[in-house]
Amino acid sequence: AVNSVIIIIRYFNFINLHPDNNQKWLLISLFVSGLLATYSSPPITKAVISGLPAEWIAFEAVFSSICVLILGMIWKGTFRHTIIKYFIIFCISECLAGFLMSMYLVFIEYNVWVLAITELIYGNFNCMLVGKCIMAFRAKLWPEKEREVYDNNLSIVSSITSISGFGIALIIMPSLKVALFIWGICCIIDDLGWIIVYF
């Protein structure tokens, strides 16, 4: 057991990964959910792109940009404090909404428009609110130097998950239904690290 710990520490030092106790949970959650998300992404992306008109892609980009703009403009005062206060509710609702919708698409009825609209809503409302809260928590949890370490840790783990997830997909590409099921599991795990740190 001691040798295993030493090997892990050496490996972390080699890849310049230095998590503190809070970051440990966040990075584990990010690694698992990121691995599942990247592995399941190619079939889902292909289904949306091939099943919908090109105008939908343009609409989705415009809609996302408008959401980012509006949320940035109103992210202050009472609204900001209220969202942060109910952060845990948004986290849990985000996890459940993504999971339940993916299970609906897998086990009840698959429809590319339902998938596309789900991705649109999931990605542009709850995810953005949760992301804004995380931005506020990050500033409180880690002062400037520690936040730089956290950001670097995040980029390293994100890169590893992308290489691993997409690499596995190159070898064993999942079917669309399997990908949707995996995406649903990913939704449950996605914010788990922040929920643990929050409590």
Coordinates of C-alpha atoms in Angstrom, one line a residue:
A1 CA 0.0 0.0 0.0
V2 CA 2.8 2.4 0.9
N3 CA 4.6 1.6 -2.4
S4 CA 1.4 2.3 -4.3
V5 CA 1.1 5.7 -2.6
I6 CA 4.7 6.5 -3.4
I7 CA 4.2 5.6 -7.1
I8 CA 1.0 7.7 -7.3
I9 CA 2.8 10.7 -5.7
R10 CA 5.7 10.3 -8.2
Y11 CA 3.3 10.1 -11.1
F12 CA 1.5 13.2 -9.9
N13 CA 4.8 15.1 -9.6
F14 CA 5.8 13.9 -13.1
I15 CA 2.7 15.3 -14.7
N16 CA 2.7 18.4 -12.4
L17 CA -0.5 17.6 -10.7
H18 CA -0.7 19.0 -7.1
P19 CA -4.3 18.8 -5.7
D20 CA -5.2 19.8 -2.1
N21 CA -7.9 18.0 -0.2
N22 CA -10.8 19.9 -1.8
Q23 CA -9.3 19.6 -5.3
K24 CA -9.0 15.8 -4.8
W25 CA -12.7 15.3 -4.9
L26 CA -13.2 17.8 -7.7
L27 CA -10.6 16.2 -9.9
I28 CA -11.8 12.7 -9.3
S29 CA -15.3 13.7 -10.2
L30 CA -14.0 15.6 -13.3
F31 CA -11.9 12.6 -14.4
V32 CA -14.8 10.1 -14.1
S33 CA -17.5 12.3 -15.6
G34 CA -15.1 13.7 -18.3
L35 CA -14.0 10.2 -19.3
L36 CA -17.7 9.1 -19.7
A37 CA -18.6 12.4 -21.5
T38 CA -15.8 12.2 -24.0
Y39 CA -16.3 8.5 -24.7
S40 CA -20.1 9.0 -25.3
S41 CA -19.7 12.3 -27.2
P42 CA -19.0 11.2 -30.8
P43 CA -22.2 9.1 -31.5
I44 CA -24.4 11.8 -29.8
T45 CA -22.8 14.7 -31.7
K46 CA -23.1 12.7 -35.0
A47 CA -26.8 12.0 -34.3
V48 CA -27.6 15.6 -33.7
I49 CA -25.5 16.9 -36.7
S50 CA -26.7 14.3 -39.1
G51 CA -30.4 14.3 -37.9
L52 CA -31.0 18.1 -37.9
P53 CA -30.7 20.9 -40.4
A54 CA -27.6 23.1 -40.4
E55 CA -29.8 26.0 -39.3
W56 CA -30.2 24.3 -35.9
I57 CA -26.4 24.4 -35.3
A58 CA -26.4 28.1 -36.0
F59 CA -29.5 28.7 -33.8
E60 CA -27.9 26.7 -31.0
A61 CA -24.7 28.8 -31.2
V62 CA -26.7 32.1 -31.2
F63 CA -28.9 30.9 -28.4
S64 CA -25.9 29.9 -26.2
S65 CA -24.2 33.2 -26.8
I66 CA -27.4 35.1 -25.8
C67 CA -27.7 33.1 -22.7
V68 CA -24.0 33.8 -21.7
L69 CA -24.5 37.5 -22.4
I70 CA -27.8 37.7 -20.4
L71 CA -26.4 35.7 -17.4
G72 CA -23.3 37.8 -17.4
M73 CA -25.4 41.0 -17.3
I74 CA -27.6 39.9 -14.4
W75 CA -25.0 38.1 -12.4
K76 CA -24.9 40.6 -9.5
G77 CA -26.6 41.7 -6.3
T78 CA -29.7 39.7 -5.2
F79 CA -29.8 37.4 -8.2
R80 CA -26.2 36.3 -7.7
H81 CA -26.7 35.8 -3.9
T82 CA -29.9 33.8 -4.4
I83 CA -28.4 31.5 -7.0
I84 CA -25.3 30.9 -4.9
K85 CA -27.6 30.2 -1.8
Y86 CA -29.5 27.5 -3.7
F87 CA -26.4 26.1 -5.4
I88 CA -26.9 22.6 -4.1
I89 CA -30.5 22.5 -5.5
F90 CA -29.3 23.6 -9.0
C91 CA -26.5 21.0 -8.8
I92 CA -28.9 18.1 -7.9
S93 CA -31.5 19.3 -10.4
E94 CA -28.9 19.5 -13.2
C95 CA -27.8 15.9 -12.4
L96 CA -31.3 14.5 -12.3
A97 CA -32.5 16.4 -15.3
G98 CA -29.7 15.1 -17.5
F99 CA -30.0 11.5 -16.1
L100 CA -33.8 11.3 -16.5
M101 CA -33.8 12.7 -20.0
S102 CA -31.1 10.3 -21.2
M103 CA -33.0 7.4 -19.7
Y104 CA -36.1 8.5 -21.5
L105 CA -34.3 8.6 -24.8
V106 CA -32.7 5.2 -24.2
F107 CA -35.7 3.2 -22.8
I108 CA -38.9 5.0 -23.8
E109 CA -38.5 6.9 -27.1
Y110 CA -35.6 8.3 -29.0
N111 CA -36.2 11.5 -30.9
V112 CA -33.3 13.6 -32.3
W113 CA -35.3 16.8 -31.6
V114 CA -35.8 15.8 -28.0
L115 CA -32.1 15.1 -27.7
A116 CA -31.1 18.4 -29.3
I117 CA -33.5 20.5 -27.2
T118 CA -32.4 18.6 -24.1
E119 CA -28.8 19.4 -24.8
L120 CA -29.7 23.0 -25.5
I121 CA -31.6 23.5 -22.2
Y122 CA -29.2 21.4 -20.1
G123 CA -26.2 23.2 -21.4
N124 CA -27.5 26.8 -21.4
F125 CA -29.5 27.2 -18.2
N126 CA -28.6 25.0 -15.3
C127 CA -25.0 24.3 -16.4
M128 CA -24.4 28.0 -16.7
L129 CA -25.8 28.8 -13.3
V130 CA -23.8 26.0 -11.7
G131 CA -20.7 27.2 -13.6
K132 CA -21.2 30.8 -12.3
C133 CA -21.5 29.5 -8.7
I134 CA -18.4 27.4 -9.1
M135 CA -16.5 30.5 -10.4
A136 CA -17.5 32.3 -7.1
F137 CA -16.5 29.3 -4.9
R138 CA -13.2 28.9 -6.7
A139 CA -12.2 32.5 -5.8
K140 CA -13.1 31.8 -2.1
L141 CA -11.5 28.4 -1.8
W142 CA -8.1 29.3 -3.3
P143 CA -6.2 32.6 -3.2
E144 CA -4.4 33.7 -6.3
K145 CA -1.4 31.3 -6.2
E146 CA -3.5 28.3 -5.2
R147 CA -6.1 29.1 -7.8
E148 CA -3.4 29.1 -10.5
V149 CA -2.4 25.6 -9.2
Y150 CA -6.1 24.5 -9.3
D151 CA -6.5 25.8 -12.9
N152 CA -3.4 24.0 -14.0
N153 CA -4.6 20.8 -12.3
L154 CA -7.9 21.2 -14.0
S155 CA -6.4 21.6 -17.5
I156 CA -4.1 18.5 -16.9
V157 CA -7.0 16.3 -15.8
S158 CA -9.3 17.6 -18.6
S159 CA -6.6 16.8 -21.2
I160 CA -6.1 13.3 -19.8
T161 CA -9.8 12.6 -19.8
S162 CA -10.1 13.8 -23.4
I163 CA -7.2 11.8 -24.6
S164 CA -8.5 8.7 -22.8
G165 CA -12.2 9.0 -23.6
F166 CA -11.8 9.9 -27.3
G167 CA -8.9 7.3 -27.6
I168 CA -11.1 4.5 -26.2
A169 CA -13.9 5.6 -28.6
L170 CA -11.5 5.3 -31.5
I171 CA -11.0 1.6 -30.6
I172 CA -14.5 0.7 -29.3
M173 CA -17.1 3.2 -30.6
P174 CA -20.4 2.9 -28.6
S175 CA -23.8 2.7 -30.2
L176 CA -26.0 5.8 -29.8
K177 CA -28.2 4.2 -27.1
V178 CA -25.1 3.0 -25.2
A179 CA -23.7 6.5 -25.5
L180 CA -26.9 8.1 -24.3
F181 CA -27.0 5.7 -21.3
I182 CA -23.3 6.6 -20.4
W183 CA -24.1 10.3 -20.8
G184 CA -26.9 9.9 -18.3
I185 CA -24.5 8.3 -15.8
C186 CA -22.0 11.1 -16.5
C187 CA -24.7 13.7 -15.6
I188 CA -25.1 12.1 -12.1
I189 CA -21.4 12.2 -11.5
D190 CA -20.7 15.6 -13.1
D191 CA -21.2 17.9 -10.1
L192 CA -20.6 15.3 -7.3
G193 CA -17.2 16.7 -6.4
W194 CA -18.6 20.2 -5.9
I195 CA -21.5 18.8 -3.9
I196 CA -19.0 17.0 -1.6
V197 CA -16.8 20.2 -1.3
Y198 CA -19.9 22.4 -0.7
F199 CA -21.0 20.3 2.3

